[in-house]
Amino acid sequence: MNLKPEAIAFVNLAAQQALIRDRLNAAITAVLDHGQYIMGPEITALEGHLAAFTGARHALTCSSGTDALLIAMLALGIGPGDAILCPAFTYTATPESIALLGASPVFVDVDENTFNVTLPGLEAGLAAAKMAGLKAKGIIAVDLFGQPASYTEINAFAQANGLYVIADAAQSFGASVGGARVGTLAHVTATSFFPAKPLGCYGDGGAIFTDDNDLALVMDSIRLHGRATGGDKYDIARVGVNGRLDTLQAAILLEKLVIFEDEIVKRNAVADFYSRGLATFTRVPCVAPNVRSVWAQYTLRLPSAAVRTHVAAGLKADGIPTAVYYPRPLHHQTAYRHFPAQSGGLPISERLVDEVLSLPMHPYLRQDEQDRIINTIGRLL
Ligand SMILES: *Cc1c(COP(=O)(O)O)cnc(C)c1O
């Protein structure tokens, strides 16, 4: 008899839900009872908890990680003629709001170990912006796969060149460097609560963090259609957006936040187990000293696109899902290829798209499941 192996989940939201289902039901029922679906009391409560969790002075919830970036850049006054440096090896949402504001993303290459932006890349990006006749205004550093970028270097470079630093922490909420959590590492930090992110709600959601009081007031106004601070609903100070988080999502996030630190510990245990088992077969992820990742993805590097295809197909046949984040660098995408990029090409980003393969990663992955994944990869390689 040929027993088909049990399928393994890429992200197991059902296991998490089972753990806190009663509390979620109670939290949702409480919102249904009070009926304040927009900016209800759970929003204020969640923002207090998010500020306490990160150590940021201000935490503002919003409608998504993409809107968090948009609101931050609207508040910073980014617009036509401006350039924002950002990595080419990231999700589309990173450059999207730059382009929507009429500004220009300038794509830079990434480090081959951390997959995050580097100082030489940023320097080359700055030169490319100047050459294109653009005014460089800022950097969006992405914390790819859950590992914070090197903000100490990035912030110093930005300060020397008069640039804003915006952290795209959509994948890294909960991560830290030394004792400092994501949310406090850059001037302004945007994160996402998309269901599959390390801290996810049951729909779209996001948050913005800053220690800058003035910026916080403007971002708060922008997410509420530009309402004047302290004014009523029909006192409009600036052009804003409908950028609020739903009260129901805040209620869900409040319950998920209770178990989040424990989940971060579990995610790190899963990552350590993978790396111990896989390091002899292939290149495992590299975390910089003093950094605690939240492992939004556990991403291997394989020697070539052909080997990757072989490994992904072999895992799939064994009921093990994988994903390629990301199959194309953004400076090659139809929507973005007319924007400037660091001169001389972006060889690392261009290579990574052929070599990366992300494995199942969530806090409830069992050791027997991991053993099966590791053994299958060993056999395939
Ligand atoms: C998910 C993600 C976003 C966008 O977040 P949404 O909440 O889906 O809008 C932005 N940047 C990166 C790097 C992401 O992974």
PDB file of C-alpha atoms in Angstrom, residues 9-273:
ATOM      1  CA  ALA A   9       1.067  23.619   6.368  1.00  0.00           C
ATOM      2  CA  PHE A  10       3.245  26.477   5.071  1.00  0.00           C
ATOM      3  CA  VAL A  11       1.696  28.753   7.715  1.00  0.00           C
ATOM      4  CA  ASN A  12      -0.627  27.091  10.238  1.00  0.00           C
ATOM      5  CA  LEU A  13      -3.127  29.715  11.340  1.00  0.00           C
ATOM      6  CA  ALA A  14      -5.619  27.012  12.380  1.00  0.00           C
ATOM      7  CA  ALA A  15      -3.290  25.679  15.115  1.00  0.00           C
ATOM      8  CA  GLN A  16      -2.896  29.185  16.505  1.00  0.00           C
ATOM      9  CA  GLN A  17      -6.639  29.819  16.340  1.00  0.00           C
ATOM     10  CA  ALA A  18      -7.455  26.587  18.176  1.00  0.00           C
ATOM     11  CA  LEU A  19      -5.252  27.771  21.051  1.00  0.00           C
ATOM     12  CA  ILE A  20      -7.132  31.045  21.599  1.00  0.00           C
ATOM     13  CA  ARG A  21     -10.491  30.382  19.915  1.00  0.00           C
ATOM     14  CA  ASP A  22     -12.587  31.058  23.042  1.00  0.00           C
ATOM     15  CA  ARG A  23     -10.829  34.359  23.707  1.00  0.00           C
ATOM     16  CA  LEU A  24     -11.221  35.400  20.060  1.00  0.00           C
ATOM     17  CA  ASN A  25     -14.930  34.598  20.156  1.00  0.00           C
ATOM     18  CA  ALA A  26     -15.349  36.665  23.327  1.00  0.00           C
ATOM     19  CA  ALA A  27     -13.357  39.573  21.868  1.00  0.00           C
ATOM     20  CA  ILE A  28     -15.397  39.576  18.640  1.00  0.00           C
ATOM     21  CA  THR A  29     -18.658  39.313  20.584  1.00  0.00           C
ATOM     22  CA  ALA A  30     -17.659  42.314  22.691  1.00  0.00           C
ATOM     23  CA  VAL A  31     -17.296  44.415  19.520  1.00  0.00           C
ATOM     24  CA  LEU A  32     -20.633  43.165  18.168  1.00  0.00           C
ATOM     25  CA  ASP A  33     -22.200  44.160  21.489  1.00  0.00           C
ATOM     26  CA  HIS A  34     -20.826  47.720  21.649  1.00  0.00           C
ATOM     27  CA  GLY A  35     -21.132  48.294  17.893  1.00  0.00           C
ATOM     28  CA  GLN A  36     -18.288  50.816  17.500  1.00  0.00           C
ATOM     29  CA  TYR A  37     -16.889  49.239  14.341  1.00  0.00           C
ATOM     30  CA  ILE A  38     -14.820  52.284  13.365  1.00  0.00           C
ATOM     31  CA  MET A  39     -12.194  53.600  15.824  1.00  0.00           C
ATOM     32  CA  GLY A  40     -13.792  51.749  18.743  1.00  0.00           C
ATOM     33  CA  PRO A  41     -12.172  51.309  22.180  1.00  0.00           C
ATOM     34  CA  GLU A  42     -10.133  48.268  21.031  1.00  0.00           C
ATOM     35  CA  ILE A  43      -8.174  50.561  18.671  1.00  0.00           C
ATOM     36  CA  THR A  44      -6.985  52.780  21.522  1.00  0.00           C
ATOM     37  CA  ALA A  45      -6.263  49.733  23.682  1.00  0.00           C
ATOM     38  CA  LEU A  46      -4.253  48.037  20.925  1.00  0.00           C
ATOM     39  CA  GLU A  47      -2.247  51.191  20.209  1.00  0.00           C
ATOM     40  CA  GLY A  48      -1.325  51.383  23.896  1.00  0.00           C
ATOM     41  CA  HIS A  49      -0.206  47.754  23.881  1.00  0.00           C
ATOM     42  CA  LEU A  50       1.750  48.150  20.626  1.00  0.00           C
ATOM     43  CA  ALA A  51       3.579  51.195  22.000  1.00  0.00           C
ATOM     44  CA  ALA A  52       4.402  49.318  25.208  1.00  0.00           C
ATOM     45  CA  PHE A  53       5.494  46.200  23.307  1.00  0.00           C
ATOM     46  CA  THR A  54       7.855  48.083  20.966  1.00  0.00           C
ATOM     47  CA  GLY A  55       8.947  50.913  23.239  1.00  0.00           C
ATOM     48  CA  ALA A  56       7.982  53.441  20.551  1.00  0.00           C
ATOM     49  CA  ARG A  57       6.436  56.679  21.823  1.00  0.00           C
ATOM     50  CA  HIS A  58       3.626  56.545  19.253  1.00  0.00           C
ATOM     51  CA  ALA A  59       1.876  53.542  17.721  1.00  0.00           C
ATOM     52  CA  LEU A  60      -0.873  54.270  15.186  1.00  0.00           C
ATOM     53  CA  THR A  61      -2.893  51.436  13.724  1.00  0.00           C
ATOM     54  CA  CYS A  62      -3.941  51.646  10.081  1.00  0.00           C
ATOM     55  CA  SER A  63      -5.558  49.752   7.230  1.00  0.00           C
ATOM     56  CA  SER A  64      -2.535  47.787   5.912  1.00  0.00           C
ATOM     57  CA  GLY A  65       1.243  47.686   5.716  1.00  0.00           C
ATOM     58  CA  THR A  66       1.064  49.308   2.289  1.00  0.00           C
ATOM     59  CA  ASP A  67      -1.059  52.149   3.677  1.00  0.00           C
ATOM     60  CA  ALA A  68       1.344  52.490   6.608  1.00  0.00           C
ATOM     61  CA  LEU A  69       4.125  53.275   4.107  1.00  0.00           C
ATOM     62  CA  LEU A  70       1.835  55.612   2.146  1.00  0.00           C
ATOM     63  CA  ILE A  71       0.705  57.515   5.261  1.00  0.00           C
ATOM     64  CA  ALA A  72       4.301  57.864   6.507  1.00  0.00           C
ATOM     65  CA  MET A  73       5.502  59.250   3.175  1.00  0.00           C
ATOM     66  CA  LEU A  74       2.485  61.559   2.779  1.00  0.00           C
ATOM     67  CA  ALA A  75       3.272  62.933   6.236  1.00  0.00           C
ATOM     68  CA  LEU A  76       6.929  63.441   5.301  1.00  0.00           C
ATOM     69  CA  GLY A  77       5.832  65.419   2.228  1.00  0.00           C
ATOM     70  CA  ILE A  78       7.284  63.046  -0.373  1.00  0.00           C
ATOM     71  CA  GLY A  79       6.132  63.955  -3.881  1.00  0.00           C
ATOM     72  CA  PRO A  80       7.069  64.566  -7.536  1.00  0.00           C
ATOM     73  CA  GLY A  81      10.781  65.100  -8.172  1.00  0.00           C
ATOM     74  CA  ASP A  82      11.743  63.227  -5.013  1.00  0.00           C
ATOM     75  CA  ALA A  83      13.648  59.955  -4.906  1.00  0.00           C
ATOM     76  CA  ILE A  84      13.392  57.245  -2.247  1.00  0.00           C
ATOM     77  CA  LEU A  85      16.082  54.552  -2.222  1.00  0.00           C
ATOM     78  CA  CYS A  86      14.770  51.036  -1.700  1.00  0.00           C
ATOM     79  CA  PRO A  87      15.912  47.459  -2.293  1.00  0.00           C
ATOM     80  CA  ALA A  88      15.044  45.646  -5.529  1.00  0.00           C
ATOM     81  CA  PHE A  89      14.716  42.327  -3.688  1.00  0.00           C
ATOM     82  CA  THR A  90      11.449  42.882  -1.785  1.00  0.00           C
ATOM     83  CA  TYR A  91       7.676  42.743  -2.181  1.00  0.00           C
ATOM     84  CA  THR A  92       5.956  45.105  -4.646  1.00  0.00           C
ATOM     85  CA  ALA A  93       4.323  47.070  -1.839  1.00  0.00           C
ATOM     86  CA  THR A  94       7.670  48.659  -0.893  1.00  0.00           C
ATOM     87  CA  PRO A  95       8.075  50.855  -4.017  1.00  0.00           C
ATOM     88  CA  GLU A  96       4.340  51.092  -4.758  1.00  0.00           C
ATOM     89  CA  SER A  97       3.482  54.015  -2.496  1.00  0.00           C
ATOM     90  CA  ILE A  98       6.634  55.892  -3.589  1.00  0.00           C
ATOM     91  CA  ALA A  99       5.453  55.735  -7.201  1.00  0.00           C
ATOM     92  CA  LEU A 100       1.821  56.489  -6.280  1.00  0.00           C
ATOM     93  CA  LEU A 101       2.964  59.743  -4.641  1.00  0.00           C
ATOM     94  CA  GLY A 102       4.617  60.775  -7.907  1.00  0.00           C
ATOM     95  CA  ALA A 103       8.080  60.247  -6.442  1.00  0.00           C
ATOM     96  CA  SER A 104      10.631  57.844  -7.840  1.00  0.00           C
ATOM     97  CA  PRO A 105      11.913  54.662  -6.256  1.00  0.00           C
ATOM     98  CA  VAL A 106      15.634  54.178  -6.864  1.00  0.00           C
ATOM     99  CA  PHE A 107      16.459  50.496  -6.640  1.00  0.00           C
ATOM    100  CA  VAL A 108      19.572  49.319  -4.817  1.00  0.00           C
ATOM    101  CA  ASP A 109      21.129  45.898  -4.354  1.00  0.00           C
ATOM    102  CA  VAL A 110      21.121  43.861  -1.131  1.00  0.00           C
ATOM    103  CA  ASP A 111      23.553  41.926   1.010  1.00  0.00           C
ATOM    104  CA  GLU A 112      23.820  38.299  -0.022  1.00  0.00           C
ATOM    105  CA  ASN A 113      23.735  37.020   3.567  1.00  0.00           C
ATOM    106  CA  THR A 114      21.029  39.143   5.190  1.00  0.00           C
ATOM    107  CA  PHE A 115      19.109  40.058   1.978  1.00  0.00           C
ATOM    108  CA  ASN A 116      18.888  43.645   3.312  1.00  0.00           C
ATOM    109  CA  VAL A 117      20.238  46.950   1.926  1.00  0.00           C
ATOM    110  CA  THR A 118      23.955  47.739   2.266  1.00  0.00           C
ATOM    111  CA  LEU A 119      25.892  51.007   2.583  1.00  0.00           C
ATOM    112  CA  PRO A 120      27.636  50.627  -0.810  1.00  0.00           C
ATOM    113  CA  GLY A 121      24.230  50.007  -2.378  1.00  0.00           C
ATOM    114  CA  LEU A 122      22.776  53.114  -0.755  1.00  0.00           C
ATOM    115  CA  GLU A 123      25.750  55.209  -1.859  1.00  0.00           C
ATOM    116  CA  ALA A 124      25.333  53.988  -5.432  1.00  0.00           C
ATOM    117  CA  GLY A 125      21.585  54.639  -5.206  1.00  0.00           C
ATOM    118  CA  LEU A 126      22.208  58.194  -4.077  1.00  0.00           C
ATOM    119  CA  ALA A 127      24.482  58.739  -7.086  1.00  0.00           C
ATOM    120  CA  ALA A 128      21.843  57.245  -9.412  1.00  0.00           C
ATOM    121  CA  ALA A 129      19.182  59.586  -7.990  1.00  0.00           C
ATOM    122  CA  LYS A 130      21.416  62.606  -8.587  1.00  0.00           C
ATOM    123  CA  MET A 131      22.216  61.470 -12.100  1.00  0.00           C
ATOM    124  CA  ALA A 132      18.494  61.168 -12.838  1.00  0.00           C
ATOM    125  CA  GLY A 133      18.001  64.765 -11.663  1.00  0.00           C
ATOM    126  CA  LEU A 134      15.958  63.728  -8.635  1.00  0.00           C
ATOM    127  CA  LYS A 135      16.131  65.054  -5.097  1.00  0.00           C
ATOM    128  CA  ALA A 136      16.921  62.138  -2.794  1.00  0.00           C
ATOM    129  CA  LYS A 137      14.622  62.450   0.237  1.00  0.00           C
ATOM    130  CA  GLY A 138      14.778  59.132   1.991  1.00  0.00           C
ATOM    131  CA  ILE A 139      15.418  55.429   2.289  1.00  0.00           C
ATOM    132  CA  ILE A 140      12.910  52.644   2.756  1.00  0.00           C
ATOM    133  CA  ALA A 141      14.921  49.860   4.358  1.00  0.00           C
ATOM    134  CA  VAL A 142      13.144  46.500   4.309  1.00  0.00           C
ATOM    135  CA  ASP A 143      13.567  43.956   7.124  1.00  0.00           C
ATOM    136  CA  LEU A 144      13.385  41.028   4.751  1.00  0.00           C
ATOM    137  CA  PHE A 145      12.087  37.681   6.035  1.00  0.00           C
ATOM    138  CA  GLY A 146      11.897  39.090   9.568  1.00  0.00           C
ATOM    139  CA  GLN A 147      15.467  40.266  10.108  1.00  0.00           C
ATOM    140  CA  PRO A 148      15.915  44.004  10.789  1.00  0.00           C
ATOM    141  CA  ALA A 149      18.198  45.877   8.379  1.00  0.00           C
ATOM    142  CA  SER A 150      21.407  47.419   9.800  1.00  0.00           C
ATOM    143  CA  TYR A 151      19.784  50.598  11.057  1.00  0.00           C
ATOM    144  CA  THR A 152      22.796  51.945  12.953  1.00  0.00           C
ATOM    145  CA  GLU A 153      24.699  52.247   9.662  1.00  0.00           C
ATOM    146  CA  ILE A 154      21.640  53.259   7.660  1.00  0.00           C
ATOM    147  CA  ASN A 155      20.655  56.006  10.121  1.00  0.00           C
ATOM    148  CA  ALA A 156      24.209  57.425  10.132  1.00  0.00           C
ATOM    149  CA  PHE A 157      24.316  57.415   6.322  1.00  0.00           C
ATOM    150  CA  ALA A 158      20.879  59.069   6.181  1.00  0.00           C
ATOM    151  CA  GLN A 159      21.851  61.738   8.679  1.00  0.00           C
ATOM    152  CA  ALA A 160      25.034  62.560   6.755  1.00  0.00           C
ATOM    153  CA  ASN A 161      23.014  62.933   3.555  1.00  0.00           C
ATOM    154  CA  GLY A 162      19.860  64.616   4.869  1.00  0.00           C
ATOM    155  CA  LEU A 163      17.595  61.618   4.203  1.00  0.00           C
ATOM    156  CA  TYR A 164      14.602  60.240   6.083  1.00  0.00           C
ATOM    157  CA  VAL A 165      14.723  56.608   7.156  1.00  0.00           C
ATOM    158  CA  ILE A 166      11.496  54.643   6.838  1.00  0.00           C
ATOM    159  CA  ALA A 167      11.565  51.020   8.003  1.00  0.00           C
ATOM    160  CA  ASP A 168       9.412  48.628   6.000  1.00  0.00           C
ATOM    161  CA  ALA A 169       8.951  46.250   8.918  1.00  0.00           C
ATOM    162  CA  ALA A 170       5.988  44.410   7.384  1.00  0.00           C
ATOM    163  CA  GLN A 171       7.855  41.123   7.943  1.00  0.00           C
ATOM    164  CA  SER A 172       9.743  41.958  11.129  1.00  0.00           C
ATOM    165  CA  PHE A 173       7.247  43.091  13.760  1.00  0.00           C
ATOM    166  CA  GLY A 174       8.483  41.683  17.077  1.00  0.00           C
ATOM    167  CA  ALA A 175      12.133  41.370  16.009  1.00  0.00           C
ATOM    168  CA  SER A 176      14.858  43.188  17.913  1.00  0.00           C
ATOM    169  CA  VAL A 177      18.447  44.356  17.825  1.00  0.00           C
ATOM    170  CA  GLY A 178      20.096  44.159  21.225  1.00  0.00           C
ATOM    171  CA  GLY A 179      17.321  45.301  23.540  1.00  0.00           C
ATOM    172  CA  ALA A 180      15.638  47.541  20.947  1.00  0.00           C
ATOM    173  CA  ARG A 181      12.502  46.313  19.233  1.00  0.00           C
ATOM    174  CA  VAL A 182      11.434  46.983  15.668  1.00  0.00           C
ATOM    175  CA  GLY A 183       9.377  50.181  15.847  1.00  0.00           C
ATOM    176  CA  THR A 184      12.218  52.100  17.504  1.00  0.00           C
ATOM    177  CA  LEU A 185      15.054  51.468  15.037  1.00  0.00           C
ATOM    178  CA  ALA A 186      14.170  54.103  12.401  1.00  0.00           C
ATOM    179  CA  HIS A 187      12.578  57.574  12.342  1.00  0.00           C
ATOM    180  CA  VAL A 188       9.321  55.958  11.230  1.00  0.00           C
ATOM    181  CA  THR A 189       8.422  52.266  11.018  1.00  0.00           C
ATOM    182  CA  ALA A 190       5.614  50.687   9.015  1.00  0.00           C
ATOM    183  CA  THR A 191       4.344  47.191   9.712  1.00  0.00           C
ATOM    184  CA  SER A 192       1.638  44.860   8.423  1.00  0.00           C
ATOM    185  CA  PHE A 193      -0.881  42.615  10.167  1.00  0.00           C
ATOM    186  CA  PHE A 194      -1.746  40.679   6.984  1.00  0.00           C
ATOM    187  CA  PRO A 195      -2.819  37.187   8.185  1.00  0.00           C
ATOM    188  CA  ALA A 196       0.399  35.389   7.192  1.00  0.00           C
ATOM    189  CA  LYS A 197       2.790  37.941   8.750  1.00  0.00           C
ATOM    190  CA  PRO A 198       4.365  37.090  12.130  1.00  0.00           C
ATOM    191  CA  LEU A 199       1.591  39.025  13.926  1.00  0.00           C
ATOM    192  CA  GLY A 200      -1.464  38.781  11.691  1.00  0.00           C
ATOM    193  CA  CYS A 201      -5.119  39.699  12.015  1.00  0.00           C
ATOM    194  CA  TYR A 202      -8.027  38.125  10.067  1.00  0.00           C
ATOM    195  CA  GLY A 203      -8.002  40.576   7.194  1.00  0.00           C
ATOM    196  CA  ASP A 204      -5.904  43.605   6.312  1.00  0.00           C
ATOM    197  CA  GLY A 205      -4.247  45.743   8.933  1.00  0.00           C
ATOM    198  CA  GLY A 206      -1.066  47.630   9.756  1.00  0.00           C
ATOM    199  CA  ALA A 207       0.619  50.052  12.109  1.00  0.00           C
ATOM    200  CA  ILE A 208       3.055  52.961  12.084  1.00  0.00           C
ATOM    201  CA  PHE A 209       5.552  53.731  14.849  1.00  0.00           C
ATOM    202  CA  THR A 210       7.596  56.838  15.622  1.00  0.00           C
ATOM    203  CA  ASP A 211       9.109  58.807  18.486  1.00  0.00           C
ATOM    204  CA  ASP A 212       8.525  62.065  16.551  1.00  0.00           C
ATOM    205  CA  ASN A 213       5.548  63.885  18.170  1.00  0.00           C
ATOM    206  CA  ASP A 214       4.882  66.202  15.221  1.00  0.00           C
ATOM    207  CA  LEU A 215       5.050  63.413  12.658  1.00  0.00           C
ATOM    208  CA  ALA A 216       2.694  61.275  14.775  1.00  0.00           C
ATOM    209  CA  LEU A 217       0.086  64.062  14.818  1.00  0.00           C
ATOM    210  CA  VAL A 218       0.247  64.447  11.033  1.00  0.00           C
ATOM    211  CA  MET A 219       0.068  60.671  10.409  1.00  0.00           C
ATOM    212  CA  ASP A 220      -2.895  60.400  12.803  1.00  0.00           C
ATOM    213  CA  SER A 221      -4.659  63.133  10.822  1.00  0.00           C
ATOM    214  CA  ILE A 222      -3.818  61.598   7.424  1.00  0.00           C
ATOM    215  CA  ARG A 223      -5.253  58.176   8.304  1.00  0.00           C
ATOM    216  CA  LEU A 224      -8.534  59.942   9.234  1.00  0.00           C
ATOM    217  CA  HIS A 225      -9.034  61.733   5.868  1.00  0.00           C
ATOM    218  CA  GLY A 226      -6.830  64.641   6.963  1.00  0.00           C
ATOM    219  CA  ARG A 227      -8.981  65.658   9.921  1.00  0.00           C
ATOM    220  CA  ALA A 228      -7.574  68.662  11.832  1.00  0.00           C
ATOM    221  CA  THR A 229      -5.949  67.679  15.124  1.00  0.00           C
ATOM    222  CA  GLY A 230      -8.487  68.300  17.884  1.00  0.00           C
ATOM    223  CA  GLY A 231     -11.037  69.342  15.275  1.00  0.00           C
ATOM    224  CA  ASP A 232     -14.304  67.665  14.378  1.00  0.00           C
ATOM    225  CA  LYS A 233     -14.945  65.249  11.549  1.00  0.00           C
ATOM    226  CA  TYR A 234     -15.682  68.071   9.084  1.00  0.00           C
ATOM    227  CA  ASP A 235     -12.629  70.208   9.917  1.00  0.00           C
ATOM    228  CA  ILE A 236     -10.138  69.065   7.283  1.00  0.00           C
ATOM    229  CA  ALA A 237      -6.541  70.282   7.565  1.00  0.00           C
ATOM    230  CA  ARG A 238      -4.898  68.326   4.744  1.00  0.00           C
ATOM    231  CA  VAL A 239      -5.498  65.726   2.046  1.00  0.00           C
ATOM    232  CA  GLY A 240      -5.603  62.351   3.762  1.00  0.00           C
ATOM    233  CA  VAL A 241      -6.773  58.803   3.145  1.00  0.00           C
ATOM    234  CA  ASN A 242      -9.267  56.322   4.575  1.00  0.00           C
ATOM    235  CA  GLY A 243      -6.523  54.544   6.463  1.00  0.00           C
ATOM    236  CA  ARG A 244      -8.128  53.193   9.627  1.00  0.00           C
ATOM    237  CA  LEU A 245      -7.859  49.709  11.107  1.00  0.00           C
ATOM    238  CA  ASP A 246     -11.242  48.023  11.790  1.00  0.00           C
ATOM    239  CA  THR A 247     -12.199  47.700  15.460  1.00  0.00           C
ATOM    240  CA  LEU A 248     -12.846  43.963  14.918  1.00  0.00           C
ATOM    241  CA  GLN A 249      -9.266  43.468  13.697  1.00  0.00           C
ATOM    242  CA  ALA A 250      -7.935  45.371  16.716  1.00  0.00           C
ATOM    243  CA  ALA A 251      -9.931  43.079  19.023  1.00  0.00           C
ATOM    244  CA  ILE A 252      -8.387  40.038  17.326  1.00  0.00           C
ATOM    245  CA  LEU A 253      -4.880  41.502  17.461  1.00  0.00           C
ATOM    246  CA  LEU A 254      -5.217  42.238  21.186  1.00  0.00           C
ATOM    247  CA  GLU A 255      -5.725  38.502  21.802  1.00  0.00           C
ATOM    248  CA  LYS A 256      -2.952  37.442  19.418  1.00  0.00           C
ATOM    249  CA  LEU A 257      -0.516  39.897  21.014  1.00  0.00           C
ATOM    250  CA  VAL A 258      -0.895  38.048  24.337  1.00  0.00           C
ATOM    251  CA  ILE A 259       0.740  34.910  22.887  1.00  0.00           C
ATOM    252  CA  PHE A 260       3.056  36.682  20.428  1.00  0.00           C
ATOM    253  CA  GLU A 261       6.250  36.726  22.501  1.00  0.00           C
ATOM    254  CA  ASP A 262       5.872  32.976  23.091  1.00  0.00           C
ATOM    255  CA  GLU A 263       5.365  32.523  19.345  1.00  0.00           C
ATOM    256  CA  ILE A 264       8.566  34.463  18.605  1.00  0.00           C
ATOM    257  CA  VAL A 265      10.475  32.080  20.881  1.00  0.00           C
ATOM    258  CA  LYS A 266       8.903  29.105  19.077  1.00  0.00           C
ATOM    259  CA  ARG A 267       9.685  30.571  15.639  1.00  0.00           C
ATOM    260  CA  ASN A 268      13.335  30.898  16.656  1.00  0.00           C
ATOM    261  CA  ALA A 269      13.383  27.295  17.898  1.00  0.00           C
ATOM    262  CA  VAL A 270      11.962  26.125  14.556  1.00  0.00           C
ATOM    263  CA  ALA A 271      14.581  28.154  12.663  1.00  0.00           C
ATOM    264  CA  ASP A 272      17.429  26.803  14.826  1.00  0.00           C
ATOM    265  CA  PHE A 273      16.245  23.223  14.287  1.00  0.00           C
TER     266      PHE A 273
END
